[in-house]
Amino acid sequence: MRQLWTPKTGIILGGLAFGVLAALMTNWGNPANMGICVACFYRDIAGALGLHHAAVVQYLRPEIMGFLLGAFISAYAFGEFRSRGGSSPFVRFLLGVFFMVGALVFLGCPVRALLRLAGGDLNGITALAGVVAGAAIGIFFLRRGFNLGRSTKLHTAAGWLMPVIMIGLLLLAIFQPGFIFESEKGPGAMHAALWISLLVGFFVGFIAQRTRMCFVGGWRDIIMVRDFYLFSGIAAFFIGAIITNYAVGNFAADGLYHWGFVDQPIAMDNHLWNFFGMLLAGLTATLLGGCPLRQTILSGEGDTDASVTILGLLVGAAFAHNFFLASSPKGVGEWGPVSVIIGIVFALCVGFLMRGKAK
Amino acid sequence: MIEVDVRGFSCPIPVVRTKKAFDENPNESVTVLVESMVSKENVSRLAQSRGYSVKVEERPDGYKLQLNPAGR
């Protein structure tokens, strides 16, 4: 029996369950092809807190609180909670900012890229090509000795801060005080019931903590060490999502989805900037050591550098909407391409300059 | 004796450094010091995929992994 259950069995089943739930979340109320999108959900939280004023994307997404708190509980249950930090937090913050800028030019993180493809949106292919290209550039730097330095142990309370903040955000989501913004129309107004979002978040946070699931690491490990462990979770996620979409009738004639590049939900089809936006996302995530889902899980495990990265994601989302960097279904934002180029130049500088031992 | 000390480094640096040690020292035993369970798993998986045996020793500050190539 023991040989039947290997870590790979765990990540495949976990990925399948995540994929099924991610697809179903749309049928339960979340936006189309956005059942789960870690970048989009941080963007919505940034809007709910008034960090940006794009009225259509403001909502305290309980999935995010669920991911982090699920990982927090899991890390404690399995003796893996370790308060730590100090591995170039400011660099990580900026990489987080630029990850978000790239993701919001494409309109999705590496999770949503798969989910969009599983919902017929072929722009997901361009995006995944960008993620893989970005990861490949990141691997080039890793092989030359790129690193952001060692972290050190911190007081346990430091690692508790982000979980406590998440509990605070959850209370704000439940009691909805007047200073929290909430979209009345657009994607931000589309959401599953709070308790469903929270439970799904908890469950995914738990399995992602146990399996180390990462939607950039999977591609990275194939290229870097021909290791398919993390990728098997990505593949299972995709299969789970696409089967679910067919099974519940989302591809029926009157369903939500159809195959193609154009007229896809909350998407645009500028291939050039979809590609480069996600190249920036793949590159920054590889330099950071994981996608936003993984950063959220790490933060729940006590990694304060990952917590700083999350702050970067929130600020990046605010910049993206305040400065017209984010795309919309109408197309690329006015300053989107320039900001992606700046982001790529920044990430390349980080990759080239931060190698070997810190002096 | 080749020793790789990657305590405090987060994923994927421990794997990158261990792989480098393997590539530069074929057929040599390698000792890797890691801090987290994730790094222990990742380095062990790399070692096993390359035919190394893995012996894990728990220490106050993490784990010591003794990686021996096949036949040693």
PDB file of N, CA, C and O in Angstrom, chain A residues 168-233:
ATOM      1  N   GLY A 168      -7.558  39.838  10.018  1.00  0.00           N
ATOM      2  CA  GLY A 168      -8.145  41.181  10.008  1.00  0.00           C
ATOM      3  C   GLY A 168      -8.895  41.459   8.707  1.00  0.00           C
ATOM      4  O   GLY A 168     -10.025  41.954   8.712  1.00  0.00           O
ATOM      5  N   LEU A 169      -8.280  41.085   7.579  1.00  0.00           N
ATOM      6  CA  LEU A 169      -8.942  41.299   6.280  1.00  0.00           C
ATOM      7  C   LEU A 169     -10.229  40.483   6.191  1.00  0.00           C
ATOM      8  O   LEU A 169     -11.239  40.944   5.645  1.00  0.00           O
ATOM      9  N   LEU A 170     -10.186  39.288   6.770  1.00  0.00           N
ATOM     10  CA  LEU A 170     -11.368  38.433   6.759  1.00  0.00           C
ATOM     11  C   LEU A 170     -12.500  39.078   7.566  1.00  0.00           C
ATOM     12  O   LEU A 170     -13.668  39.081   7.136  1.00  0.00           O
ATOM     13  N   LEU A 171     -12.144  39.649   8.713  1.00  0.00           N
ATOM     14  CA  LEU A 171     -13.157  40.341   9.520  1.00  0.00           C
ATOM     15  C   LEU A 171     -13.743  41.517   8.735  1.00  0.00           C
ATOM     16  O   LEU A 171     -14.952  41.761   8.769  1.00  0.00           O
ATOM     17  N   LEU A 172     -12.874  42.246   8.022  1.00  0.00           N
ATOM     18  CA  LEU A 172     -13.369  43.363   7.199  1.00  0.00           C
ATOM     19  C   LEU A 172     -14.305  42.838   6.107  1.00  0.00           C
ATOM     20  O   LEU A 172     -15.323  43.464   5.788  1.00  0.00           O
ATOM     21  N   ALA A 173     -13.952  41.674   5.535  1.00  0.00           N
ATOM     22  CA  ALA A 173     -14.807  41.097   4.481  1.00  0.00           C
ATOM     23  C   ALA A 173     -16.158  40.681   5.057  1.00  0.00           C
ATOM     24  O   ALA A 173     -17.185  40.800   4.392  1.00  0.00           O
ATOM     25  N   ILE A 174     -16.154  40.200   6.294  1.00  0.00           N
ATOM     26  CA  ILE A 174     -17.414  39.740   6.904  1.00  0.00           C
ATOM     27  C   ILE A 174     -18.281  40.933   7.307  1.00  0.00           C
ATOM     28  O   ILE A 174     -19.477  40.976   7.015  1.00  0.00           O
ATOM     29  N   PHE A 175     -17.667  41.932   7.970  1.00  0.00           N
ATOM     30  CA  PHE A 175     -18.469  43.020   8.533  1.00  0.00           C
ATOM     31  C   PHE A 175     -18.630  44.219   7.600  1.00  0.00           C
ATOM     32  O   PHE A 175     -19.442  45.107   7.870  1.00  0.00           O
ATOM     33  N   GLN A 176     -17.856  44.244   6.512  1.00  0.00           N
ATOM     34  CA  GLN A 176     -18.008  45.257   5.459  1.00  0.00           C
ATOM     35  C   GLN A 176     -18.192  46.680   5.967  1.00  0.00           C
ATOM     36  O   GLN A 176     -19.225  47.315   5.688  1.00  0.00           O
ATOM     37  N   PRO A 177     -17.225  47.212   6.698  1.00  0.00           N
ATOM     38  CA  PRO A 177     -17.335  48.619   7.097  1.00  0.00           C
ATOM     39  C   PRO A 177     -17.287  49.536   5.874  1.00  0.00           C
ATOM     40  O   PRO A 177     -16.802  49.136   4.805  1.00  0.00           O
ATOM     41  N   GLY A 178     -17.792  50.757   6.040  1.00  0.00           N
ATOM     42  CA  GLY A 178     -17.983  51.659   4.906  1.00  0.00           C
ATOM     43  C   GLY A 178     -16.725  52.044   4.143  1.00  0.00           C
ATOM     44  O   GLY A 178     -16.796  52.381   2.962  1.00  0.00           O
ATOM     45  N   PHE A 179     -15.565  51.987   4.817  1.00  0.00           N
ATOM     46  CA  PHE A 179     -14.347  52.432   4.118  1.00  0.00           C
ATOM     47  C   PHE A 179     -13.779  51.367   3.175  1.00  0.00           C
ATOM     48  O   PHE A 179     -12.820  51.626   2.457  1.00  0.00           O
ATOM     49  N   ILE A 180     -14.353  50.179   3.178  1.00  0.00           N
ATOM     50  CA  ILE A 180     -13.911  49.134   2.238  1.00  0.00           C
ATOM     51  C   ILE A 180     -14.708  49.288   0.938  1.00  0.00           C
ATOM     52  O   ILE A 180     -15.930  49.372   0.943  1.00  0.00           O
ATOM     53  N   PHE A 181     -13.982  49.363  -0.164  1.00  0.00           N
ATOM     54  CA  PHE A 181     -14.645  49.525  -1.462  1.00  0.00           C
ATOM     55  C   PHE A 181     -15.134  48.167  -1.960  1.00  0.00           C
ATOM     56  O   PHE A 181     -14.484  47.148  -1.749  1.00  0.00           O
ATOM     57  N   GLU A 182     -16.281  48.168  -2.620  1.00  0.00           N
ATOM     58  CA  GLU A 182     -16.762  46.919  -3.218  1.00  0.00           C
ATOM     59  C   GLU A 182     -17.433  47.228  -4.550  1.00  0.00           C
ATOM     60  O   GLU A 182     -18.349  48.059  -4.616  1.00  0.00           O
ATOM     61  N   SER A 183     -16.949  46.565  -5.597  1.00  0.00           N
ATOM     62  CA  SER A 183     -17.471  46.828  -6.947  1.00  0.00           C
ATOM     63  C   SER A 183     -18.974  46.572  -7.008  1.00  0.00           C
ATOM     64  O   SER A 183     -19.472  45.618  -6.411  1.00  0.00           O
ATOM     65  N   GLU A 184     -19.659  47.421  -7.763  1.00  0.00           N
ATOM     66  CA  GLU A 184     -21.092  47.178  -7.987  1.00  0.00           C
ATOM     67  C   GLU A 184     -21.324  46.504  -9.334  1.00  0.00           C
ATOM     68  O   GLU A 184     -22.370  45.915  -9.574  1.00  0.00           O
ATOM     69  N   LYS A 185     -20.342  46.653 -10.237  1.00  0.00           N
ATOM     70  CA  LYS A 185     -20.425  45.916 -11.499  1.00  0.00           C
ATOM     71  C   LYS A 185     -19.020  45.500 -11.920  1.00  0.00           C
ATOM     72  O   LYS A 185     -18.037  45.912 -11.299  1.00  0.00           O
ATOM     73  N   GLY A 186     -18.939  44.672 -12.954  1.00  0.00           N
ATOM     74  CA  GLY A 186     -17.631  44.190 -13.418  1.00  0.00           C
ATOM     75  C   GLY A 186     -17.174  42.976 -12.623  1.00  0.00           C
ATOM     76  O   GLY A 186     -17.903  42.473 -11.770  1.00  0.00           O
ATOM     77  N   PRO A 187     -15.934  42.520 -12.909  1.00  0.00           N
ATOM     78  CA  PRO A 187     -15.428  41.292 -12.274  1.00  0.00           C
ATOM     79  C   PRO A 187     -15.464  41.363 -10.745  1.00  0.00           C
ATOM     80  O   PRO A 187     -15.732  40.361 -10.080  1.00  0.00           O
ATOM     81  N   GLY A 188     -15.194  42.530 -10.186  1.00  0.00           N
ATOM     82  CA  GLY A 188     -15.154  42.664  -8.733  1.00  0.00           C
ATOM     83  C   GLY A 188     -16.503  42.405  -8.078  1.00  0.00           C
ATOM     84  O   GLY A 188     -16.574  42.082  -6.886  1.00  0.00           O
ATOM     85  N   ALA A 189     -17.589  42.578  -8.861  1.00  0.00           N
ATOM     86  CA  ALA A 189     -18.928  42.352  -8.306  1.00  0.00           C
ATOM     87  C   ALA A 189     -19.334  40.886  -8.428  1.00  0.00           C
ATOM     88  O   ALA A 189     -20.382  40.491  -7.920  1.00  0.00           O
ATOM     89  N   MET A 190     -18.521  40.112  -9.141  1.00  0.00           N
ATOM     90  CA  MET A 190     -18.866  38.692  -9.328  1.00  0.00           C
ATOM     91  C   MET A 190     -18.061  37.854  -8.347  1.00  0.00           C
ATOM     92  O   MET A 190     -16.833  37.809  -8.422  1.00  0.00           O
ATOM     93  N   HIS A 191     -18.755  37.245  -7.423  1.00  0.00           N
ATOM     94  CA  HIS A 191     -18.022  36.404  -6.475  1.00  0.00           C
ATOM     95  C   HIS A 191     -18.935  35.352  -5.868  1.00  0.00           C
ATOM     96  O   HIS A 191     -20.144  35.556  -5.698  1.00  0.00           O
ATOM     97  N   ALA A 192     -18.311  34.236  -5.514  1.00  0.00           N
ATOM     98  CA  ALA A 192     -19.030  33.172  -4.815  1.00  0.00           C
ATOM     99  C   ALA A 192     -19.358  33.660  -3.407  1.00  0.00           C
ATOM    100  O   ALA A 192     -18.824  34.677  -2.955  1.00  0.00           O
ATOM    101  N   ALA A 193     -20.236  32.927  -2.722  1.00  0.00           N
ATOM    102  CA  ALA A 193     -20.544  33.261  -1.330  1.00  0.00           C
ATOM    103  C   ALA A 193     -19.260  33.244  -0.517  1.00  0.00           C
ATOM    104  O   ALA A 193     -18.355  32.449  -0.790  1.00  0.00           O
ATOM    105  N   LEU A 194     -19.183  34.131   0.459  1.00  0.00           N
ATOM    106  CA  LEU A 194     -17.954  34.288   1.252  1.00  0.00           C
ATOM    107  C   LEU A 194     -17.477  32.963   1.836  1.00  0.00           C
ATOM    108  O   LEU A 194     -16.305  32.623   1.761  1.00  0.00           O
ATOM    109  N   TRP A 195     -18.410  32.199   2.412  1.00  0.00           N
ATOM    110  CA  TRP A 195     -17.985  30.956   3.076  1.00  0.00           C
ATOM    111  C   TRP A 195     -17.467  29.928   2.072  1.00  0.00           C
ATOM    112  O   TRP A 195     -16.553  29.166   2.378  1.00  0.00           O
ATOM    113  N   ILE A 196     -18.018  29.921   0.844  1.00  0.00           N
ATOM    114  CA  ILE A 196     -17.509  28.985  -0.180  1.00  0.00           C
ATOM    115  C   ILE A 196     -16.077  29.375  -0.552  1.00  0.00           C
ATOM    116  O   ILE A 196     -15.173  28.550  -0.567  1.00  0.00           O
ATOM    117  N   SER A 197     -15.885  30.680  -0.825  1.00  0.00           N
ATOM    118  CA  SER A 197     -14.554  31.166  -1.193  1.00  0.00           C
ATOM    119  C   SER A 197     -13.550  30.843  -0.096  1.00  0.00           C
ATOM    120  O   SER A 197     -12.425  30.404  -0.362  1.00  0.00           O
ATOM    121  N   LEU A 198     -13.962  31.055   1.135  1.00  0.00           N
ATOM    122  CA  LEU A 198     -13.049  30.849   2.261  1.00  0.00           C
ATOM    123  C   LEU A 198     -12.704  29.365   2.410  1.00  0.00           C
ATOM    124  O   LEU A 198     -11.532  29.003   2.572  1.00  0.00           O
ATOM    125  N   LEU A 199     -13.720  28.510   2.327  1.00  0.00           N
ATOM    126  CA  LEU A 199     -13.475  27.068   2.486  1.00  0.00           C
ATOM    127  C   LEU A 199     -12.590  26.540   1.365  1.00  0.00           C
ATOM    128  O   LEU A 199     -11.655  25.769   1.607  1.00  0.00           O
ATOM    129  N   VAL A 200     -12.881  26.945   0.129  1.00  0.00           N
ATOM    130  CA  VAL A 200     -12.053  26.511  -1.002  1.00  0.00           C
ATOM    131  C   VAL A 200     -10.622  27.014  -0.800  1.00  0.00           C
ATOM    132  O   VAL A 200      -9.648  26.282  -1.015  1.00  0.00           O
ATOM    133  N   GLY A 201     -10.502  28.260  -0.344  1.00  0.00           N
ATOM    134  CA  GLY A 201      -9.175  28.824  -0.075  1.00  0.00           C
ATOM    135  C   GLY A 201      -8.427  28.019   0.968  1.00  0.00           C
ATOM    136  O   GLY A 201      -7.262  27.661   0.779  1.00  0.00           O
ATOM    137  N   PHE A 202      -9.094  27.708   2.066  1.00  0.00           N
ATOM    138  CA  PHE A 202      -8.481  26.902   3.132  1.00  0.00           C
ATOM    139  C   PHE A 202      -7.971  25.579   2.592  1.00  0.00           C
ATOM    140  O   PHE A 202      -6.839  25.176   2.827  1.00  0.00           O
ATOM    141  N   PHE A 203      -8.854  24.912   1.851  1.00  0.00           N
ATOM    142  CA  PHE A 203      -8.523  23.587   1.336  1.00  0.00           C
ATOM    143  C   PHE A 203      -7.315  23.665   0.393  1.00  0.00           C
ATOM    144  O   PHE A 203      -6.354  22.897   0.519  1.00  0.00           O
ATOM    145  N   VAL A 204      -7.353  24.634  -0.524  1.00  0.00           N
ATOM    146  CA  VAL A 204      -6.252  24.757  -1.489  1.00  0.00           C
ATOM    147  C   VAL A 204      -4.962  25.169  -0.764  1.00  0.00           C
ATOM    148  O   VAL A 204      -3.881  24.662  -1.061  1.00  0.00           O
ATOM    149  N   GLY A 205      -5.093  26.069   0.209  1.00  0.00           N
ATOM    150  CA  GLY A 205      -3.911  26.487   0.985  1.00  0.00           C
ATOM    151  C   GLY A 205      -3.273  25.303   1.684  1.00  0.00           C
ATOM    152  O   GLY A 205      -2.043  25.154   1.707  1.00  0.00           O
ATOM    153  N   PHE A 206      -4.116  24.442   2.223  1.00  0.00           N
ATOM    154  CA  PHE A 206      -3.621  23.258   2.929  1.00  0.00           C
ATOM    155  C   PHE A 206      -2.879  22.331   1.961  1.00  0.00           C
ATOM    156  O   PHE A 206      -1.730  21.965   2.204  1.00  0.00           O
ATOM    157  N   ILE A 207      -3.524  21.986   0.841  1.00  0.00           N
ATOM    158  CA  ILE A 207      -2.857  21.033  -0.068  1.00  0.00           C
ATOM    159  C   ILE A 207      -1.641  21.669  -0.752  1.00  0.00           C
ATOM    160  O   ILE A 207      -0.651  20.999  -0.999  1.00  0.00           O
ATOM    161  N   ALA A 208      -1.719  22.972  -1.008  1.00  0.00           N
ATOM    162  CA  ALA A 208      -0.559  23.624  -1.645  1.00  0.00           C
ATOM    163  C   ALA A 208       0.624  23.647  -0.675  1.00  0.00           C
ATOM    164  O   ALA A 208       1.781  23.538  -1.085  1.00  0.00           O
ATOM    165  N   GLN A 209       0.339  23.772   0.624  1.00  0.00           N
ATOM    166  CA  GLN A 209       1.432  23.745   1.611  1.00  0.00           C
ATOM    167  C   GLN A 209       2.029  22.342   1.675  1.00  0.00           C
ATOM    168  O   GLN A 209       3.246  22.178   1.699  1.00  0.00           O
ATOM    169  N   ARG A 210       1.184  21.340   1.675  1.00  0.00           N
ATOM    170  CA  ARG A 210       1.692  19.971   1.791  1.00  0.00           C
ATOM    171  C   ARG A 210       2.467  19.552   0.547  1.00  0.00           C
ATOM    172  O   ARG A 210       3.474  18.859   0.640  1.00  0.00           O
ATOM    173  N   THR A 211       1.962  19.928  -0.642  1.00  0.00           N
ATOM    174  CA  THR A 211       2.554  19.412  -1.884  1.00  0.00           C
ATOM    175  C   THR A 211       3.618  20.346  -2.469  1.00  0.00           C
ATOM    176  O   THR A 211       4.300  19.977  -3.399  1.00  0.00           O
ATOM    177  N   ARG A 212       3.732  21.572  -1.929  1.00  0.00           N
ATOM    178  CA  ARG A 212       4.679  22.614  -2.432  1.00  0.00           C
ATOM    179  C   ARG A 212       4.320  23.066  -3.840  1.00  0.00           C
ATOM    180  O   ARG A 212       5.174  23.520  -4.602  1.00  0.00           O
ATOM    181  N   MET A 213       3.051  22.906  -4.208  1.00  0.00           N
ATOM    182  CA  MET A 213       2.586  23.266  -5.548  1.00  0.00           C
ATOM    183  C   MET A 213       3.077  24.669  -5.959  1.00  0.00           C
ATOM    184  O   MET A 213       3.006  25.599  -5.172  1.00  0.00           O
ATOM    185  N   CYS A 214       3.577  24.777  -7.189  1.00  0.00           N
ATOM    186  CA  CYS A 214       4.016  26.089  -7.681  1.00  0.00           C
ATOM    187  C   CYS A 214       3.827  26.136  -9.184  1.00  0.00           C
ATOM    188  O   CYS A 214       4.284  25.247  -9.896  1.00  0.00           O
ATOM    189  N   PHE A 215       3.163  27.193  -9.654  1.00  0.00           N
ATOM    190  CA  PHE A 215       2.788  27.263 -11.069  1.00  0.00           C
ATOM    191  C   PHE A 215       3.857  27.890 -11.953  1.00  0.00           C
ATOM    192  O   PHE A 215       3.657  28.052 -13.152  1.00  0.00           O
ATOM    193  N   VAL A 216       4.984  28.271 -11.357  1.00  0.00           N
ATOM    194  CA  VAL A 216       6.150  28.650 -12.152  1.00  0.00           C
ATOM    195  C   VAL A 216       7.255  27.612 -11.924  1.00  0.00           C
ATOM    196  O   VAL A 216       7.931  27.189 -12.853  1.00  0.00           O
ATOM    197  N   GLY A 217       7.380  27.182 -10.669  1.00  0.00           N
ATOM    198  CA  GLY A 217       8.387  26.173 -10.321  1.00  0.00           C
ATOM    199  C   GLY A 217       8.250  24.898 -11.142  1.00  0.00           C
ATOM    200  O   GLY A 217       9.249  24.242 -11.450  1.00  0.00           O
ATOM    201  N   GLY A 218       7.018  24.539 -11.503  1.00  0.00           N
ATOM    202  CA  GLY A 218       6.788  23.328 -12.285  1.00  0.00           C
ATOM    203  C   GLY A 218       7.505  23.391 -13.626  1.00  0.00           C
ATOM    204  O   GLY A 218       8.170  22.441 -14.043  1.00  0.00           O
ATOM    205  N   TRP A 219       7.366  24.546 -14.286  1.00  0.00           N
ATOM    206  CA  TRP A 219       8.041  24.717 -15.589  1.00  0.00           C
ATOM    207  C   TRP A 219       9.551  24.809 -15.372  1.00  0.00           C
ATOM    208  O   TRP A 219      10.336  24.231 -16.129  1.00  0.00           O
ATOM    209  N   ARG A 220       9.948  25.544 -14.327  1.00  0.00           N
ATOM    210  CA  ARG A 220      11.377  25.744 -14.041  1.00  0.00           C
ATOM    211  C   ARG A 220      12.098  24.417 -13.834  1.00  0.00           C
ATOM    212  O   ARG A 220      13.154  24.171 -14.412  1.00  0.00           O
ATOM    213  N   ASP A 221      11.506  23.539 -13.005  1.00  0.00           N
ATOM    214  CA  ASP A 221      12.199  22.293 -12.656  1.00  0.00           C
ATOM    215  C   ASP A 221      12.358  21.355 -13.847  1.00  0.00           C
ATOM    216  O   ASP A 221      13.320  20.594 -13.894  1.00  0.00           O
ATOM    217  N   ILE A 222      11.425  21.414 -14.798  1.00  0.00           N
ATOM    218  CA  ILE A 222      11.587  20.573 -15.992  1.00  0.00           C
ATOM    219  C   ILE A 222      12.844  20.995 -16.740  1.00  0.00           C
ATOM    220  O   ILE A 222      13.696  20.182 -17.099  1.00  0.00           O
ATOM    221  N   ILE A 223      12.965  22.314 -16.949  1.00  0.00           N
ATOM    222  CA  ILE A 223      14.106  22.809 -17.737  1.00  0.00           C
ATOM    223  C   ILE A 223      15.404  22.655 -16.948  1.00  0.00           C
ATOM    224  O   ILE A 223      16.431  22.249 -17.480  1.00  0.00           O
ATOM    225  N   MET A 224      15.342  22.947 -15.651  1.00  0.00           N
ATOM    226  CA  MET A 224      16.566  23.057 -14.857  1.00  0.00           C
ATOM    227  C   MET A 224      17.133  21.704 -14.460  1.00  0.00           C
ATOM    228  O   MET A 224      18.342  21.481 -14.560  1.00  0.00           O
ATOM    229  N   VAL A 225      16.280  20.808 -13.969  1.00  0.00           N
ATOM    230  CA  VAL A 225      16.794  19.524 -13.473  1.00  0.00           C
ATOM    231  C   VAL A 225      16.005  18.320 -14.002  1.00  0.00           C
ATOM    232  O   VAL A 225      16.122  17.223 -13.479  1.00  0.00           O
ATOM    233  N   ARG A 226      15.176  18.537 -15.045  1.00  0.00           N
ATOM    234  CA  ARG A 226      14.339  17.472 -15.609  1.00  0.00           C
ATOM    235  C   ARG A 226      13.537  16.756 -14.524  1.00  0.00           C
ATOM    236  O   ARG A 226      13.394  15.548 -14.523  1.00  0.00           O
ATOM    237  N   ASP A 227      13.035  17.543 -13.584  1.00  0.00           N
ATOM    238  CA  ASP A 227      12.219  17.002 -12.499  1.00  0.00           C
ATOM    239  C   ASP A 227      10.763  17.368 -12.785  1.00  0.00           C
ATOM    240  O   ASP A 227      10.436  18.544 -12.950  1.00  0.00           O
ATOM    241  N   PHE A 228       9.902  16.345 -12.872  1.00  0.00           N
ATOM    242  CA  PHE A 228       8.503  16.583 -13.248  1.00  0.00           C
ATOM    243  C   PHE A 228       7.562  16.613 -12.060  1.00  0.00           C
ATOM    244  O   PHE A 228       6.355  16.633 -12.231  1.00  0.00           O
ATOM    245  N   TYR A 229       8.118  16.612 -10.830  1.00  0.00           N
ATOM    246  CA  TYR A 229       7.251  16.555  -9.651  1.00  0.00           C
ATOM    247  C   TYR A 229       6.267  17.729  -9.612  1.00  0.00           C
ATOM    248  O   TYR A 229       5.051  17.546  -9.607  1.00  0.00           O
ATOM    249  N   LEU A 230       6.785  18.971  -9.606  1.00  0.00           N
ATOM    250  CA  LEU A 230       5.891  20.130  -9.509  1.00  0.00           C
ATOM    251  C   LEU A 230       5.027  20.264 -10.760  1.00  0.00           C
ATOM    252  O   LEU A 230       3.863  20.670 -10.689  1.00  0.00           O
ATOM    253  N   PHE A 231       5.589  19.893 -11.918  1.00  0.00           N
ATOM    254  CA  PHE A 231       4.815  20.000 -13.152  1.00  0.00           C
ATOM    255  C   PHE A 231       3.604  19.077 -13.127  1.00  0.00           C
ATOM    256  O   PHE A 231       2.552  19.408 -13.673  1.00  0.00           O
ATOM    257  N   SER A 232       3.741  17.919 -12.475  1.00  0.00           N
ATOM    258  CA  SER A 232       2.605  16.987 -12.459  1.00  0.00           C
ATOM    259  C   SER A 232       1.404  17.637 -11.760  1.00  0.00           C
ATOM    260  O   SER A 232       0.259  17.355 -12.111  1.00  0.00           O
ATOM    261  N   GLY A 233       1.664  18.531 -10.784  1.00  0.00           N
ATOM    262  CA  GLY A 233       0.563  19.260 -10.148  1.00  0.00           C
ATOM    263  C   GLY A 233      -0.093  20.235 -11.112  1.00  0.00           C
ATOM    264  O   GLY A 233      -1.319  20.365 -11.168  1.00  0.00           O
TER     265      GLY A 233
END
